[in-house]
Short mmCIF file of C-alpha atoms (C1' of nucleotides) in Angstrom, two decimals:
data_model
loop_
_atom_site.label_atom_id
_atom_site.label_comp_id
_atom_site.label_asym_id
_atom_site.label_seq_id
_atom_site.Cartn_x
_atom_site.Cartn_y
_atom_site.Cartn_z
CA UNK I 192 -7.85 5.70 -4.76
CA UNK I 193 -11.38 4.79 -4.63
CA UNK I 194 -12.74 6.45 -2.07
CA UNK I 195 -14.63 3.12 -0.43
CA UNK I 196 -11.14 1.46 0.55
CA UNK I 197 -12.16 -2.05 -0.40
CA UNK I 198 -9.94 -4.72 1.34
CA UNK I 199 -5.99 -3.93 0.19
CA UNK I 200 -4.17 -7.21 0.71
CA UNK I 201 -0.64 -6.71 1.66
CA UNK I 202 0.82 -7.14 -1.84
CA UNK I 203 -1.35 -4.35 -3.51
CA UNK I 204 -0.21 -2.33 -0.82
CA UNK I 205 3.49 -2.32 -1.03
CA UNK I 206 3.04 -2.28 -4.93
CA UNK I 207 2.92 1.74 -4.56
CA UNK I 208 6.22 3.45 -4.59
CA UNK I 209 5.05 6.10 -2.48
CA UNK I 210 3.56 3.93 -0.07
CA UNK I 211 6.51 2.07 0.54
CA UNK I 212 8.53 5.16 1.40
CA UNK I 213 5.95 5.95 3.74
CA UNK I 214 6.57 2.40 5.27
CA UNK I 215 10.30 3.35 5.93
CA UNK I 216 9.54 6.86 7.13
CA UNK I 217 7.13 5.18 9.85
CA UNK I 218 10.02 2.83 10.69
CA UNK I 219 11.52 4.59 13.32
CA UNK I 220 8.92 7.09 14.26
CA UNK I 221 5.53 7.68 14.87
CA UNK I 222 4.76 10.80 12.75
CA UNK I 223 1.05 12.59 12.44
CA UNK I 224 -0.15 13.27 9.12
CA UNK I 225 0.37 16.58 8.45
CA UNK I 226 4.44 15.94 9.23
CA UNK I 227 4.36 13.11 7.13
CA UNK I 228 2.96 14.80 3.90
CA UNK I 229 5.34 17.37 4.32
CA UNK I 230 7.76 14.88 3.05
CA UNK I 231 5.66 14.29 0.17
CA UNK I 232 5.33 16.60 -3.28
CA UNK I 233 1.83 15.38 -3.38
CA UNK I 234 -1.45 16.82 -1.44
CA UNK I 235 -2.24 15.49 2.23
CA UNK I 236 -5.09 14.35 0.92
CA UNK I 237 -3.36 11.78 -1.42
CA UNK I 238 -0.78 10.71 1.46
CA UNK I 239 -3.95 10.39 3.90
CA UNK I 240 -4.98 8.11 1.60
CA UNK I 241 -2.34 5.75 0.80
CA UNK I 242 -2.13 6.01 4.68
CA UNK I 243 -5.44 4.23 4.99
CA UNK I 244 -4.92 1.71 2.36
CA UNK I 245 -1.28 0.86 4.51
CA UNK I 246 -3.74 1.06 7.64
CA UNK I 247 -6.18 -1.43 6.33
CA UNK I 248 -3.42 -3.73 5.62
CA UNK I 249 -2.55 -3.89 8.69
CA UNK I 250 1.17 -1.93 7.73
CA UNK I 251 0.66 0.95 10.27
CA UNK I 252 -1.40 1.75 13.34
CA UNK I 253 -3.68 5.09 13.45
CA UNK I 254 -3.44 6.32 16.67
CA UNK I 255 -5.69 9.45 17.71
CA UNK I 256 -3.75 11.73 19.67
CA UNK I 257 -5.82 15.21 20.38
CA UNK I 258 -6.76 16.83 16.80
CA UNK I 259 -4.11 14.64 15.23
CA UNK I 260 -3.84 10.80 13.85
CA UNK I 261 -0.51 9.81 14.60
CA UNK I 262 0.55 7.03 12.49
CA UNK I 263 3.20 4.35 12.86
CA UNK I 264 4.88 0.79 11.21
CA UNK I 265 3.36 -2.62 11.92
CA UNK I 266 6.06 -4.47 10.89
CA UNK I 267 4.56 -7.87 12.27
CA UNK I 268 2.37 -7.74 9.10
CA UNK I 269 4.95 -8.30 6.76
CA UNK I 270 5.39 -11.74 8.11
CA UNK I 271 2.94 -12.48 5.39
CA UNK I 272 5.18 -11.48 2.43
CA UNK I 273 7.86 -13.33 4.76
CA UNK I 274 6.66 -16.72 4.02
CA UNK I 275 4.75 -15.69 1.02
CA UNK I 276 8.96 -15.75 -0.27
CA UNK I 277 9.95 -18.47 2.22
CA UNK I 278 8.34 -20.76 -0.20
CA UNK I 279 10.63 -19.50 -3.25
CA UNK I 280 13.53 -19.55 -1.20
CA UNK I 281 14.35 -23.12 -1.88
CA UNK I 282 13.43 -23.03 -5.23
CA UNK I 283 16.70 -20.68 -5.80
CA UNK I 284 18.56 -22.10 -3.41
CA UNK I 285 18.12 -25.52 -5.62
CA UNK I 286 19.95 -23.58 -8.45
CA UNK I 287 22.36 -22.23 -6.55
CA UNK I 288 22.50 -25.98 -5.21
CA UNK I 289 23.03 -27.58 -8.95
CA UNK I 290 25.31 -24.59 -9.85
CA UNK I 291 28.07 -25.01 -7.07
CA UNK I 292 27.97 -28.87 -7.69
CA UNK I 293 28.41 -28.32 -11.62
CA UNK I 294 31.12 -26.19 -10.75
CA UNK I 295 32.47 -28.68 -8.18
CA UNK I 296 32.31 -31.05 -10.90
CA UNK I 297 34.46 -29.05 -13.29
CA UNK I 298 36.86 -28.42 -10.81
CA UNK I 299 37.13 -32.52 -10.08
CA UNK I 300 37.93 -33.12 -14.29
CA UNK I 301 40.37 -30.15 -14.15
CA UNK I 302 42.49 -31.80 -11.82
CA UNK V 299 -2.71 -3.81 -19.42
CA UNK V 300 -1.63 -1.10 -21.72
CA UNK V 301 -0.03 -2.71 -24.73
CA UNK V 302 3.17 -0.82 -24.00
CA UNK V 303 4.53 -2.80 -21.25
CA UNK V 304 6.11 -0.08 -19.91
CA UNK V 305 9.23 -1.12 -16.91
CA UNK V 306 6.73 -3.02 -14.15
CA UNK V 307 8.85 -3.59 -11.03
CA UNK V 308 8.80 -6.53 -8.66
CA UNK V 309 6.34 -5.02 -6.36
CA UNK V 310 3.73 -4.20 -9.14
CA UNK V 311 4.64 -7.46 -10.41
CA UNK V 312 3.48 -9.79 -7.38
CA UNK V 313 0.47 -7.35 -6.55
CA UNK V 314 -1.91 -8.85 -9.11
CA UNK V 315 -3.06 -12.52 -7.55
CA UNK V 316 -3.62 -13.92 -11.08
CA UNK V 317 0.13 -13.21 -11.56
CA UNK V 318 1.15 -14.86 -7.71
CA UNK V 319 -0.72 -17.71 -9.28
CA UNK V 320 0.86 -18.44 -12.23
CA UNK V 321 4.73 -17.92 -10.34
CA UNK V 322 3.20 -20.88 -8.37
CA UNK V 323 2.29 -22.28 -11.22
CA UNK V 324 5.40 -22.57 -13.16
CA UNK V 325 7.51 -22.60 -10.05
CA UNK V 326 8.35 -26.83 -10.39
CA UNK V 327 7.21 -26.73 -14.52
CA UNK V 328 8.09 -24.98 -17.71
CA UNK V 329 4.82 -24.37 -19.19
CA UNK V 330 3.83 -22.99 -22.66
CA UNK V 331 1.12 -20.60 -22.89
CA UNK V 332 -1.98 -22.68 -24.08
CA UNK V 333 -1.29 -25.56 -20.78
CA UNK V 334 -1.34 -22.21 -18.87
CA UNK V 335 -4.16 -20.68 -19.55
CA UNK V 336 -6.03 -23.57 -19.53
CA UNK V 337 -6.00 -23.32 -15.83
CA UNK V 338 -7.35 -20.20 -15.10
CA UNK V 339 -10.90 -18.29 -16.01
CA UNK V 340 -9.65 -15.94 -18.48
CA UNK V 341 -8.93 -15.55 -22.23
CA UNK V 342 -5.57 -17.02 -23.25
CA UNK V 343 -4.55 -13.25 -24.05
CA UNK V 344 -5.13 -12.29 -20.70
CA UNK V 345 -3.31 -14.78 -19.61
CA UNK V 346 -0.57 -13.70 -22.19
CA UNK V 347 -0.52 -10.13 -21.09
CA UNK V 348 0.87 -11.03 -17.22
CA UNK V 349 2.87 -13.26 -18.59
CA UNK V 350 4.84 -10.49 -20.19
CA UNK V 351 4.77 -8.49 -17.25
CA UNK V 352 6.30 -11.30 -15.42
CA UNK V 353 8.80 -11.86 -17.45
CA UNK V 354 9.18 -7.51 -17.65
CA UNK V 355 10.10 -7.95 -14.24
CA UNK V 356 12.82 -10.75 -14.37
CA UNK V 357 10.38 -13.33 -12.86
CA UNK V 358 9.65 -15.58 -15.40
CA UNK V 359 11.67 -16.21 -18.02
CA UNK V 360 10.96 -16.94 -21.91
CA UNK V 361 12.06 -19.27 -24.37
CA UNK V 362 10.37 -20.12 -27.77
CA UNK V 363 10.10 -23.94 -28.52
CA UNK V 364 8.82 -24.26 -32.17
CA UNK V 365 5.45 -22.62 -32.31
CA UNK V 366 5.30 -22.34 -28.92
CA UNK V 367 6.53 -20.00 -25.98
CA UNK V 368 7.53 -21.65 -22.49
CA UNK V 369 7.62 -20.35 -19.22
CA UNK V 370 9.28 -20.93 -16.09
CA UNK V 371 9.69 -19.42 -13.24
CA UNK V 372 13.21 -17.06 -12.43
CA UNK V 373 13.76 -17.90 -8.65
CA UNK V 374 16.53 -15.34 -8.50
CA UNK V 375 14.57 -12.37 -9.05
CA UNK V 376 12.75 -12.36 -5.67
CA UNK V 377 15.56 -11.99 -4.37
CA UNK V 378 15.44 -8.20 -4.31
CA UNK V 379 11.74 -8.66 -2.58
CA UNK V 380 13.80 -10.84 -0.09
CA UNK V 381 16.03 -7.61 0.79
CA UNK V 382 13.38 -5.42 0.89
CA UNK V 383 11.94 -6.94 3.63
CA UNK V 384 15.08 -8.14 5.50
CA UNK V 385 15.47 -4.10 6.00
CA UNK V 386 12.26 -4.61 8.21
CA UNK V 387 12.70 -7.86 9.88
CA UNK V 388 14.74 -5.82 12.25
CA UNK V 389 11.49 -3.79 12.99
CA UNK V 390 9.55 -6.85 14.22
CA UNK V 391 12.66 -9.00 15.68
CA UNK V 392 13.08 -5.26 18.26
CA UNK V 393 9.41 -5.73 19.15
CA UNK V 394 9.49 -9.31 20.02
CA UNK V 395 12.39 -8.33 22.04
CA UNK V 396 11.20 -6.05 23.78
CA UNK V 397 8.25 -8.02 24.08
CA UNK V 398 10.24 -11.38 25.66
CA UNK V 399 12.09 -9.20 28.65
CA UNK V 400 8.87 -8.05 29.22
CA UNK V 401 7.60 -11.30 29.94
CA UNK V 402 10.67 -12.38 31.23
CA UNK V 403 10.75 -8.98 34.39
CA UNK V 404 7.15 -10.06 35.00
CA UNK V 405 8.07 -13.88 36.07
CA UNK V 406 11.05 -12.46 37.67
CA UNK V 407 8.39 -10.36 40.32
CA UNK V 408 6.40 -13.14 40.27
CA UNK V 409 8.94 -15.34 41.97
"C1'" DA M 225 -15.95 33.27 22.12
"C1'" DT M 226 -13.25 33.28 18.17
"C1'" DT M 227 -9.78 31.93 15.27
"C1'" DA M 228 -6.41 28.71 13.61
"C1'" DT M 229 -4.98 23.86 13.02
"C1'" DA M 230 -5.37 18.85 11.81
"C1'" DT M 231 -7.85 15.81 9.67
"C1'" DG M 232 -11.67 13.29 7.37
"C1'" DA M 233 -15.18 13.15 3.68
"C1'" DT M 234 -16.83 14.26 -1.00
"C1'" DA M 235 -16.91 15.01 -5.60
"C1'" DC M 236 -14.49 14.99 -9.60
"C1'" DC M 237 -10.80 14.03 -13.14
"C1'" DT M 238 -7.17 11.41 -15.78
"C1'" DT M 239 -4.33 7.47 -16.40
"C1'" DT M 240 -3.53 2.73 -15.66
"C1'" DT M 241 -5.12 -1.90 -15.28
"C1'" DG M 242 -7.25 -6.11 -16.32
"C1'" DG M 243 -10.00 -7.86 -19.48
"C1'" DT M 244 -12.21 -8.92 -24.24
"C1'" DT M 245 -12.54 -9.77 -29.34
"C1'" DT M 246 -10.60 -9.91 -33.76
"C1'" DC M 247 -6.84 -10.31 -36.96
"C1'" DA M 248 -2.09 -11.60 -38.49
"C1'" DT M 249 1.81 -14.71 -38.52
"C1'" DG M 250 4.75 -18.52 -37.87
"C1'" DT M 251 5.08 -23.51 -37.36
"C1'" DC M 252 3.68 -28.36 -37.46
"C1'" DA M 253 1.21 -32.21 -39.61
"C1'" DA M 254 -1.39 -34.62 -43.39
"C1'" DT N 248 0.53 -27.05 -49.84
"C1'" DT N 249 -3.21 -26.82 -47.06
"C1'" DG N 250 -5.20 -26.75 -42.92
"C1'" DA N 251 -4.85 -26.79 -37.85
"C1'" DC N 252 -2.49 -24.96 -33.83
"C1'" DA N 253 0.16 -21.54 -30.75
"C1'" DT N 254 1.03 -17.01 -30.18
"C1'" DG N 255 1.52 -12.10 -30.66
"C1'" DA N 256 -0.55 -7.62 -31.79
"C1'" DA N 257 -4.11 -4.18 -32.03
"C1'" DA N 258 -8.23 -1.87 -30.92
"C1'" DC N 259 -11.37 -1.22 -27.58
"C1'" DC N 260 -13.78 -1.08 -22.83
"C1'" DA N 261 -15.12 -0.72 -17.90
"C1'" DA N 262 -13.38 -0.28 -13.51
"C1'" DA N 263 -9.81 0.85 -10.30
"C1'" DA N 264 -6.03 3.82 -8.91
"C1'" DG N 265 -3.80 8.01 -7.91
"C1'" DG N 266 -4.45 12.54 -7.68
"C1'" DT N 267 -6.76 17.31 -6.89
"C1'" DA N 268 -9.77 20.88 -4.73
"C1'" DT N 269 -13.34 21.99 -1.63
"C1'" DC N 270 -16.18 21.47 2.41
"C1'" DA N 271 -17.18 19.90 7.21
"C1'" DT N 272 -15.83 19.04 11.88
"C1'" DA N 273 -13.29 18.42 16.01
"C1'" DT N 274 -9.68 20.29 18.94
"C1'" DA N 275 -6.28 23.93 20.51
"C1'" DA N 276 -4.92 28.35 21.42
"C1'" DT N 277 -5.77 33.50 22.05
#
DNA sequence: ATTATATGATACCTTTTGGTTTCATGTCAA
DNA sequence: TTGACATGAAACCAAAAGGTATCATATAAT
């Protein structure tokens, strides 16, 4: 944690275990930091952090509410992992593809 | 790269972009290590190193050929990325939901 | 007004990461 | 069997990452 947070992409940001359980704690609810680091067995400093490298991914939203930042998923940015794997997707699907017709196959001698 | 290539996960894995680059890479090709490195800026070892951290992570796999090592890519293990995210899609799917009766109750006053 | 709360900003530290260079080893070819 | 080629392994390095503690500031509450 640099200090200067310098462009996270997406992948760099979900690479941190911690991170991503901060992603499924923001799921469902808008939480403000202090509740959030609660959760956490490290300082609020530290989860204020990885909360602005998520933010500058464009993973949550920071919303100022009074003297608290109330933070919540964007889960519209993980289209970009979305088709980041679409692209893989039919390179396993063309081994699951060859697999089921080699079985197919074997089945056809057997009989 | 610490020399001990200690347990990377998927998620560490995919957040380096030299490393996205060479799953593209050997995606349609088996490659061994010299044709690899050839295409990118750094030393062959370098090249070497994420290589093994792939493979750590069940994303390439590795098979000795004579004096050389190939590499291809190992489809399947995105597969847990693939979850990951489906857990979310549900996230972004409720939002454009929400988002198209919205749309939809304002054409309805309109008419 | 004064105190307590919520957070951001800094400075600092340690470990991990991505990279390099050099050396050792196994394999192929002449 | 000698030399060239393909890799792996080791030692080393600078920068980034994850973390801490402390200080400053804005907002609420008494």
């Amino acid at each position: 944690m640099t200090g200067t947070y310098a462009r996270h992409d997406i992948f760099q940001a979900i690479a941190d275990p911690t991170r991503r359980e901060l992603l499924s704690m923001l799921a469902e609810q808008e939480m403000p930091v202090t509740a959030i680091s609660a959760q956490f067995p490290i300082s609020r400093t530290a989860v204020s952090k990885h909360l602005h490298i998520l933010s500058e991914a464009g993973l949550v939203t920071e919303r100022k509410a009074g003297r608290e930042t109330r933070y919540k998923l964007q889960p519209e940015a993980l289209l970009e992992l979305k088709q980041w794997l679409s692209y893989y997707e039919r390179f396993w699907d063309k081994k699951l593809a060859a697999l089921r017709s080699f079985v197919e196959s074997g089945e056809t001698q057997d009989k």
